[in-house]
Short mmCIF file of C-alpha atoms in Angstrom, two decimals:
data_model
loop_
_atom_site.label_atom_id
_atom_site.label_comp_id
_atom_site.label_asym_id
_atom_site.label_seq_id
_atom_site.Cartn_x
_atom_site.Cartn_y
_atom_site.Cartn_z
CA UNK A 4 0.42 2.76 -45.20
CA UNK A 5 1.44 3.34 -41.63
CA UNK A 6 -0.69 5.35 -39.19
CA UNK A 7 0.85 8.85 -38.63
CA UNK A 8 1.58 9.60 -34.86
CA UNK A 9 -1.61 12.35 -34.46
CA UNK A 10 -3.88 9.93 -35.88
CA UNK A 11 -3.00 7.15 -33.64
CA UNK A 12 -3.03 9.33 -30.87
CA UNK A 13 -6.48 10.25 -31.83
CA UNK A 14 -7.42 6.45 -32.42
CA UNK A 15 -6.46 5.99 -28.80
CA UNK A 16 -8.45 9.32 -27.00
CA UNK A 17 -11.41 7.71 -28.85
CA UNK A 18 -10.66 4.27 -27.16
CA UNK A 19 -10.25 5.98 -23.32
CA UNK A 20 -13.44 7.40 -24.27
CA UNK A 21 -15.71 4.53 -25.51
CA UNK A 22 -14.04 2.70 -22.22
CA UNK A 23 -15.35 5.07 -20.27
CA UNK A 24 -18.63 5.58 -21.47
CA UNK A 25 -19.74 1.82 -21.72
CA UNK A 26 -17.91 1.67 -18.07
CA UNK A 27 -20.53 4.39 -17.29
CA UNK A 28 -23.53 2.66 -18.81
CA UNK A 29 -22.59 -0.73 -17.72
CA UNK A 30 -22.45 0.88 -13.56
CA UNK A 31 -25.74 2.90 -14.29
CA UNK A 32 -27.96 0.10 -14.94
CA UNK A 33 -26.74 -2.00 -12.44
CA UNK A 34 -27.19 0.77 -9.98
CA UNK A 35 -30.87 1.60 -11.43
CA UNK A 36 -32.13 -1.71 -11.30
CA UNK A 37 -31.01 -2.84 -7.72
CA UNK A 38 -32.05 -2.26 -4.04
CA UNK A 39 -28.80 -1.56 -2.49
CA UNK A 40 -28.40 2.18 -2.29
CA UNK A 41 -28.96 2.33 1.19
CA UNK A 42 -28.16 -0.35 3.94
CA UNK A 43 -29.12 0.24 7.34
CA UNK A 44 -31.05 -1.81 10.06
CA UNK A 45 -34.48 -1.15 12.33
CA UNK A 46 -35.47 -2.03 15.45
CA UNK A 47 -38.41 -4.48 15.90
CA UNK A 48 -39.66 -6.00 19.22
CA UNK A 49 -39.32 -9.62 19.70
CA UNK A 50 -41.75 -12.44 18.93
CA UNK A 51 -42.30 -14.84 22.14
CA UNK A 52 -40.79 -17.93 21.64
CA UNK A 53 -42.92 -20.90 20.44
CA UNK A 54 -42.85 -24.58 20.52
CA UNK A 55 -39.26 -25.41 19.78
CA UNK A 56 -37.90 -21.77 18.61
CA UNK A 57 -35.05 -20.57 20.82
CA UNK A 58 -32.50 -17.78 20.80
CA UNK A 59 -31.96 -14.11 20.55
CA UNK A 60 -34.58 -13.84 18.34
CA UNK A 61 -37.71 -14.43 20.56
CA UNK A 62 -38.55 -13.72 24.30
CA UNK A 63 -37.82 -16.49 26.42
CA UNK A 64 -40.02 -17.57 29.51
CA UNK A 65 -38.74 -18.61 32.75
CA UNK A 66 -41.30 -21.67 33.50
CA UNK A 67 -40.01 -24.79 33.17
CA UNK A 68 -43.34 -26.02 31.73
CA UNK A 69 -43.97 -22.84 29.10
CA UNK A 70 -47.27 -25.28 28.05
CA UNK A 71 -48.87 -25.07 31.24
CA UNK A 72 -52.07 -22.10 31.07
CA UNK A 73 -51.93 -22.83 34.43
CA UNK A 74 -48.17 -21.54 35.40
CA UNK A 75 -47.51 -18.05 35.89
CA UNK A 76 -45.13 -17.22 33.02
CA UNK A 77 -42.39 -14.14 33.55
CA UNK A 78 -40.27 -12.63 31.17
CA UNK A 79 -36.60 -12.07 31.96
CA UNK A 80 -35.75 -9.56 28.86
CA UNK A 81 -36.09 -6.03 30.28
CA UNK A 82 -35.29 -2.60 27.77
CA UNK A 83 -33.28 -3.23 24.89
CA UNK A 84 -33.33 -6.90 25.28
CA UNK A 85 -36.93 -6.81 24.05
CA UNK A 86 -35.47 -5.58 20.09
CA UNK A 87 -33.71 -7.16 17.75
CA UNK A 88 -31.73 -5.51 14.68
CA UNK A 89 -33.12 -6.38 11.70
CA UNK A 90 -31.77 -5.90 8.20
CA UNK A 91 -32.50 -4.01 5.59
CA UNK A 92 -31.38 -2.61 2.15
CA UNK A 93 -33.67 -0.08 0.01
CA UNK A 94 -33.47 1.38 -3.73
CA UNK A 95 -34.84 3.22 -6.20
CA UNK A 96 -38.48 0.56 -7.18
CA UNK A 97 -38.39 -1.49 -3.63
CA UNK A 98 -36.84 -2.02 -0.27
CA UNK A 99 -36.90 -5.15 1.10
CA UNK A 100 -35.90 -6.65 5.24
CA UNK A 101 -34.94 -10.02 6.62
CA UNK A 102 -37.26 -12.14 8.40
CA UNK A 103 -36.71 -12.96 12.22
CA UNK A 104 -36.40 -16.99 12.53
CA UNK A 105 -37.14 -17.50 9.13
CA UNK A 106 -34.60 -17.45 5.75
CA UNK A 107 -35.97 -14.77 2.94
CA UNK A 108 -36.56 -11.20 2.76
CA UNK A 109 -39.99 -9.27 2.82
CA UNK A 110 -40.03 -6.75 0.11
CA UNK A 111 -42.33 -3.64 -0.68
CA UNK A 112 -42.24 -1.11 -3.20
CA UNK A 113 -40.27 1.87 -1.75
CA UNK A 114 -42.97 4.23 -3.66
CA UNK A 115 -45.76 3.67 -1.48
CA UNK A 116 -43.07 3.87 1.16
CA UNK A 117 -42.61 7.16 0.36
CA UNK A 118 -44.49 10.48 1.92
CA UNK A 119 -46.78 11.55 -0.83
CA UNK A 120 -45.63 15.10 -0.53
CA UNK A 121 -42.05 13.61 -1.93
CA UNK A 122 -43.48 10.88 -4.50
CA UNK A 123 -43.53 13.65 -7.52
CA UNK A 124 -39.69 14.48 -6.71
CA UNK A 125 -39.12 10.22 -6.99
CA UNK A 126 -40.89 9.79 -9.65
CA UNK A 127 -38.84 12.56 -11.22
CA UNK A 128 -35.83 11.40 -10.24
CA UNK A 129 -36.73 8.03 -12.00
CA UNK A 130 -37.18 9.98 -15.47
CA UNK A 131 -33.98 11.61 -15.18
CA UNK A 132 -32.32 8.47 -14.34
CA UNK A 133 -33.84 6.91 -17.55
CA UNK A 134 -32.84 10.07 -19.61
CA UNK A 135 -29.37 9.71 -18.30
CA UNK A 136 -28.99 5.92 -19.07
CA UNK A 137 -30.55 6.28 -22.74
CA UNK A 138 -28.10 9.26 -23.57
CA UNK A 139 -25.13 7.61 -21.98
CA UNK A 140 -26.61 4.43 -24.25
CA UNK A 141 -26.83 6.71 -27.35
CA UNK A 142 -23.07 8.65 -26.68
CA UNK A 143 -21.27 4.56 -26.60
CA UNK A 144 -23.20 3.89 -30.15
CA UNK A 145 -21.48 7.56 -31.23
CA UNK A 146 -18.20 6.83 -29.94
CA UNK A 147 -18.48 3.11 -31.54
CA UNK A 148 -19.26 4.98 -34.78
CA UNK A 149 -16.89 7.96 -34.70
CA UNK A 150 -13.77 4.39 -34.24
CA UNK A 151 -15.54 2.18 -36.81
CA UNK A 152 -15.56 5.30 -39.23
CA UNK A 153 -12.40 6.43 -41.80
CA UNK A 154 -14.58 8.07 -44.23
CA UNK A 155 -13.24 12.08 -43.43
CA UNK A 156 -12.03 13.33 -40.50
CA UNK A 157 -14.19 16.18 -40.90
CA UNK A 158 -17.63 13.60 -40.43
CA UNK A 159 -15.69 12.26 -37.53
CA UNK A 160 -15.12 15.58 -35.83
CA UNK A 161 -19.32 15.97 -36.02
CA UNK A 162 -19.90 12.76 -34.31
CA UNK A 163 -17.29 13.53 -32.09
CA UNK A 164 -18.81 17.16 -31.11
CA UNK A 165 -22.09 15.81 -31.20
CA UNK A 166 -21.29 12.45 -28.75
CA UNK A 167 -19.37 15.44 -26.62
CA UNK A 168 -22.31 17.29 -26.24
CA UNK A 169 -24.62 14.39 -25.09
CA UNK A 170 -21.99 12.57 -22.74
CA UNK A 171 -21.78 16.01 -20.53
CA UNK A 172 -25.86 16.14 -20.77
CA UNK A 173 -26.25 12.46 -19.65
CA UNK A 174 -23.47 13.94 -16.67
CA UNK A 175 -25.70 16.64 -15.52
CA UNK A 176 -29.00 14.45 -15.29
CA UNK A 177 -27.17 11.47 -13.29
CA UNK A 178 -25.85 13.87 -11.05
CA UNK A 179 -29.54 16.20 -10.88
CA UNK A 180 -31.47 12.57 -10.12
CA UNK A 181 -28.52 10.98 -7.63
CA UNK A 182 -29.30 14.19 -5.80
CA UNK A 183 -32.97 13.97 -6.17
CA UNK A 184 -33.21 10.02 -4.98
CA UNK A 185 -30.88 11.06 -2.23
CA UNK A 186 -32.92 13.59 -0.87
CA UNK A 187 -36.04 11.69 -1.14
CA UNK A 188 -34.70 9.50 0.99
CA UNK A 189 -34.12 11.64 3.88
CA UNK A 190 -37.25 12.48 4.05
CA UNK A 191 -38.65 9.13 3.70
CA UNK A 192 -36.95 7.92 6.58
CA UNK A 193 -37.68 11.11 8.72
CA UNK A 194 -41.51 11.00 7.91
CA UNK A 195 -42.59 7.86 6.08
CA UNK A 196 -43.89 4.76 7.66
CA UNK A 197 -43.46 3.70 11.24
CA UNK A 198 -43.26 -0.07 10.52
CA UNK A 199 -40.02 0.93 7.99
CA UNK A 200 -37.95 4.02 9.38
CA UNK A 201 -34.40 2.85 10.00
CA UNK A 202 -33.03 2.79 13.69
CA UNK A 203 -29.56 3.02 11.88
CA UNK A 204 -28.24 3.66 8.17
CA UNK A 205 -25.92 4.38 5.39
CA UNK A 206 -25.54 4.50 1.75
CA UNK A 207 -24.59 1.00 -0.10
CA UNK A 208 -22.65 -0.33 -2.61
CA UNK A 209 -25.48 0.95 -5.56
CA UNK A 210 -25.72 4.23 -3.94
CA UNK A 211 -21.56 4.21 -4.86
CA UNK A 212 -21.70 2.43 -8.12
CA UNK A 213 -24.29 5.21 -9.29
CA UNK A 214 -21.86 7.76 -8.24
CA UNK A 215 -18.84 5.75 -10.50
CA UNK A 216 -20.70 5.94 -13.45
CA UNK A 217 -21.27 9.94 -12.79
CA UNK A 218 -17.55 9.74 -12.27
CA UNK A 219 -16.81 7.38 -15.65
CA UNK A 220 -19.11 9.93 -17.31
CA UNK A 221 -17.53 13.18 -16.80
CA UNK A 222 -14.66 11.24 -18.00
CA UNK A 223 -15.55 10.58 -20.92
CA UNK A 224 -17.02 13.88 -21.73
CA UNK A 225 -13.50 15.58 -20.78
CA UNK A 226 -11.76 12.78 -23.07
CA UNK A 227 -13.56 13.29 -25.86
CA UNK A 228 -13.88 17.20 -25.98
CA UNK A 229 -10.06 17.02 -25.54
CA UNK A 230 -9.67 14.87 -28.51
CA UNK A 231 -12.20 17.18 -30.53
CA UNK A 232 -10.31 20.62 -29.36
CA UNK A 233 -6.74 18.99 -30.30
CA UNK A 234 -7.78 17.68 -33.60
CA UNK A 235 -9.07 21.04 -34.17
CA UNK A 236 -5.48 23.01 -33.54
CA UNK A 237 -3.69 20.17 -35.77
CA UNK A 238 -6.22 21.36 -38.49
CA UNK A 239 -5.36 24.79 -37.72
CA UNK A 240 -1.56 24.51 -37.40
CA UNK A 241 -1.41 22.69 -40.33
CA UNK A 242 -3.19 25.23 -42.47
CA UNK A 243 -0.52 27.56 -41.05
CA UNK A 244 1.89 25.48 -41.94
CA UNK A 245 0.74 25.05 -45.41
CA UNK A 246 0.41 28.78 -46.35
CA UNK A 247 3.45 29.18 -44.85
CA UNK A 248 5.00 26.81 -47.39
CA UNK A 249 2.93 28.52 -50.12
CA UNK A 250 3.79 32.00 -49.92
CA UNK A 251 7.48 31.02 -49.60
CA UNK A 252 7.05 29.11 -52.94
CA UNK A 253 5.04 31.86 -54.96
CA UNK A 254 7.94 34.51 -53.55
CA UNK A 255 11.00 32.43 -54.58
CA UNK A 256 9.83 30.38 -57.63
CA UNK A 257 11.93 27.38 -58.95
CA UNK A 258 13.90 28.63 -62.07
#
């Protein structure tokens, strides 16, 4: 039996939706579990040069015999020629910063990073980002349901309202703890550590992807409460329809 043109058209609002949603869920935990949301770099003084180590990276001595304790040693690097940029990218559980003259990063948890004035509004901001990832998780298995299920449409119309309901929820707390992580932030790098605070930074490719899935979210939340309110008026202009039909057929009956 074909599929009637309504019902296909529902069949694919459910699709956009479920696309959405795992889109969302799939950028959320990528964002929550890595150290990219901000990207910046700090100034560090320079290491003196030893043995064989030369470059930008180390202060340089004018001697030609640098081994001698007996030769007065001068350094040429003056001002800003004594720092060096170095690297570094922070997240949500750790921030981490290259090493000068060596490969690798040194990590540390951004927690203890953080002024302990601010560490209740992180740690809160690390609930809500779980909440937000376990209802965006529970609204994919609804939507996966609500397509694998030709029971009634009435039972898909619940799931449907219900997995509407919790895909704007899961909205509001991604958007309450980007807001929270950003602002903890701030005030991490205006008042937390002086061996960390960034000469220079910016938000990274994490910080973005969170936002996408906030984005994906809403998305699907508009998608499927569209879907739900237009399956509801077919319902209702068909009942119209129908006692339409019936009270012409109980005024003029067949002979």
């Amino acid at each position: 039996m074909p599929v009637s043109v309504p019902a296909a058209d529902r069949r694919q609002r459910a699709s956009a939706a479920f696309s959405l949603s795992f889109l969302s869920l799939v950028f959320s935990i990528t964002a929550f579990s890595s150290s990219y949301w901000c990207e910046g770099t700090r100034k560090v003084a320079k290491p003196f040069c030893t043995g064989q180590s030369t470059g930008d990276h180390c202060i340089r001595f004018n001697s030609p015999d640098a081994n001698d304790s007996n030769a007065v040693q001068y350094i040429w690097e003056t001002g800003d020629d004594k720092f060096v940029d170095r690297k570094f990218h922070a997240g949500i559980w750790y921030s981490c910063e290259e090493i000068i003259n060596e490969e690798g990063e040194k990590c540390r948890s951004f927690i203890s990073l953080t002024p302990a004035s601010d560490r209740g509004v992180l740690w809160l901001s690390i609930v809500t980002e779980l909440l937000y990832i376990i209802l965006l998780l529970t609204g994919v298995i609804l939507m996966s349901v609500e397509m694998c299920y030709y029971s009634t449409v009435i039972d898909g119309l619940k799931i449907n309202a219900f997995s509407a309901v919790v895909t704007v929820l899961a909205g509001l707390l991604g958007m309450v703890a980007h807001m929270m992580y950003t602002t903890v932030f701030q005030m991490t790098v205006n008042l937390g550590p002086e061996d960390w605070r960034p000469h220079t930074w910016d938000y990274g490719w994490s910080y973005c992807l969170a936002w996408a899935s906030f984005a994906c979210c809403m998305a699907a939340a508009v998608t499927t409460i569209n879907k739900y309110t237009k399956t509801i008026l077919e319902f209702k202009h068909k009942r119209k329809t129908l006692g339409k039909s019936l009270k012409i057929k109980y005024k003029f009956p067949d002979r």
